[in-house]
């Protein structure tokens, strides 16, 4: 084990997303989002729940800002709800929606907490979906206009903008697998939509940069280190295709001018995507940082029966969290090193990392989430190892500040470092993991095992 110190100025924070915590789903002129529509569809969510109330953060944000301060966390990553700002197809801006984030930002700053807003964390306005959603190019101008509106209002107090959260997940789970809103099961449509997302992403980055030239702009990408199942080169190639599908597909067109090889018949895939003259140029982008959402890893084998990418995922030997994801802290070190190498040593933030457990208050009224403490320790340790190796990592956000609405899983999977009593008036109780983060913030010191692979 090695003991080390996090760099001076390292940002330690916690993250949430609007639909998962806010509630107030139809208040103050908010329009319907695809997640409102989806969660209200019988059978869509594991426990039949919705985000109608969630953690009621829309009303309780002063309490949550105070909690962040109590935990010594210097930064809060939250997302802005697009349908609060632009509720309907006429494009009118809802001032009451903007006012909420105005107040939230002021509240955070009042507590000495730096706001890290994300512009889009999956709650697409239903009216945008009705016009074709991410599969229709009209979304490109709409996202840019929305981004411009928000950045002009908050930009005097916000220095760092995250544009999209996990484009890969909202395209694949929303358009191909039907597990997330809008619940479509159309892989061909998802592939075309991925290209529109990339175009819209680049255009939104331009809009934010034009509205706030001095701001630092990035996005949060889902990444997971892909470990080949064996040293057979075919498994190695399959692991590369997996990495390309998850990460490269949404990074490379923006940063390297091409789509990575993710399909056995790559030419056919590309030919089906409606790529038009000028698109590759229009996608060229520059980020001031890359946000990485890291939870687990993938063990990948070549399998001819494994769909258009000929991939099969294998279960690993590591322990599993309540949601079934393997715990493998070294995967965080590995993926940060890879992103550092592939994209020219960019500034990196871990924009999400955390684990699900079925926590609840014990007889002493407290929450002893030892598994989560071990998870955070292991992962932040491996992050520190990547920093000691020379990667330019600027910060880490725990997912999540609060237990919240975990999308298709509903309220059954608790990711918070603070417990939320959904049947108990929304009461908050700091878990042991929250106090552990406070101690880390105070000491700035962590140890890690540099023999893990
Ligand atoms: C990520 C999402 C986040 C949360 C975690 C557990 O994919 O970005 O909203 O649900 O997973």
PDB file of C-alpha atoms and ligand atoms in Angstrom, residues 16-17 20 77 121-122 165-166 169 173 180 220 222 293 295 323 325 352 354-356 399-400 404-407 415, ligand 1:
ATOM      1  CA  UNK A  16     -27.197  14.290  -8.466  1.00  0.00           C
ATOM      2  CA  UNK A  17     -29.465  14.741 -11.492  1.00  0.00           C
ATOM      3  CA  UNK A  20     -33.667  11.755  -9.792  1.00  0.00           C
ATOM      4  CA  UNK A  77     -22.749  18.539  -9.563  1.00  0.00           C
ATOM      5  CA  UNK A 121     -29.041  14.548 -17.715  1.00  0.00           C
ATOM      6  CA  UNK A 122     -31.667  12.571 -19.693  1.00  0.00           C
ATOM      7  CA  UNK A 165     -24.453  13.164 -19.264  1.00  0.00           C
ATOM      8  CA  UNK A 166     -23.641   9.729 -20.722  1.00  0.00           C
ATOM      9  CA  UNK A 169     -26.597   5.339 -22.076  1.00  0.00           C
ATOM     10  CA  UNK A 173     -31.041   2.208 -23.164  1.00  0.00           C
ATOM     11  CA  UNK A 180     -35.014   3.925 -20.234  1.00  0.00           C
ATOM     12  CA  UNK A 220     -19.700  13.375 -18.606  1.00  0.00           C
ATOM     13  CA  UNK A 222     -19.758   6.659 -19.402  1.00  0.00           C
ATOM     14  CA  UNK A 293     -18.563   8.275 -15.000  1.00  0.00           C
ATOM     15  CA  UNK A 295     -18.762   2.288 -11.817  1.00  0.00           C
ATOM     16  CA  UNK A 323     -27.486  -3.592  -8.414  1.00  0.00           C
ATOM     17  CA  UNK A 325     -22.217  -4.458 -10.790  1.00  0.00           C
ATOM     18  CA  UNK A 352     -19.674   9.991 -11.079  1.00  0.00           C
ATOM     19  CA  UNK A 354     -20.387   5.134  -6.354  1.00  0.00           C
ATOM     20  CA  UNK A 355     -22.184   1.976  -5.360  1.00  0.00           C
ATOM     21  CA  UNK A 356     -25.701   0.750  -4.696  1.00  0.00           C
ATOM     22  CA  UNK A 399     -22.597   9.441  -6.981  1.00  0.00           C
ATOM     23  CA  UNK A 400     -24.683  10.360  -5.196  1.00  0.00           C
ATOM     24  CA  UNK A 404     -32.658   8.933  -5.196  1.00  0.00           C
ATOM     25  CA  UNK A 405     -34.824   7.689  -8.067  1.00  0.00           C
ATOM     26  CA  UNK A 406     -32.534   5.210  -9.795  1.00  0.00           C
ATOM     27  CA  UNK A 407     -34.248   5.328 -13.216  1.00  0.00           C
ATOM     28  CA  UNK A 415     -26.509   5.158  -4.091  1.00  0.00           C
TER      29      UNK A 415
HETATM   30  C1  LIG B   1     -25.304   6.633 -14.218  1.00  0.00           C
HETATM   31  C2  LIG B   1     -26.222   7.833 -14.295  1.00  0.00           C
HETATM   32  C3  LIG B   1     -26.664   8.341 -12.960  1.00  0.00           C
HETATM   33  C4  LIG B   1     -26.949   7.219 -11.984  1.00  0.00           C
HETATM   34  C5  LIG B   1     -25.837   6.212 -11.966  1.00  0.00           C
HETATM   35  C6  LIG B   1     -26.041   5.086 -10.994  1.00  0.00           C
HETATM   36  O1  LIG B   1     -25.354   5.935 -15.419  1.00  0.00           O
HETATM   37  O2  LIG B   1     -25.575   8.873 -14.980  1.00  0.00           O
HETATM   38  O3  LIG B   1     -27.769   9.193 -13.166  1.00  0.00           O
HETATM   39  O4  LIG B   1     -28.186   6.684 -12.229  1.00  0.00           O
HETATM   40  O5  LIG B   1     -25.632   5.691 -13.238  1.00  0.00           O
END
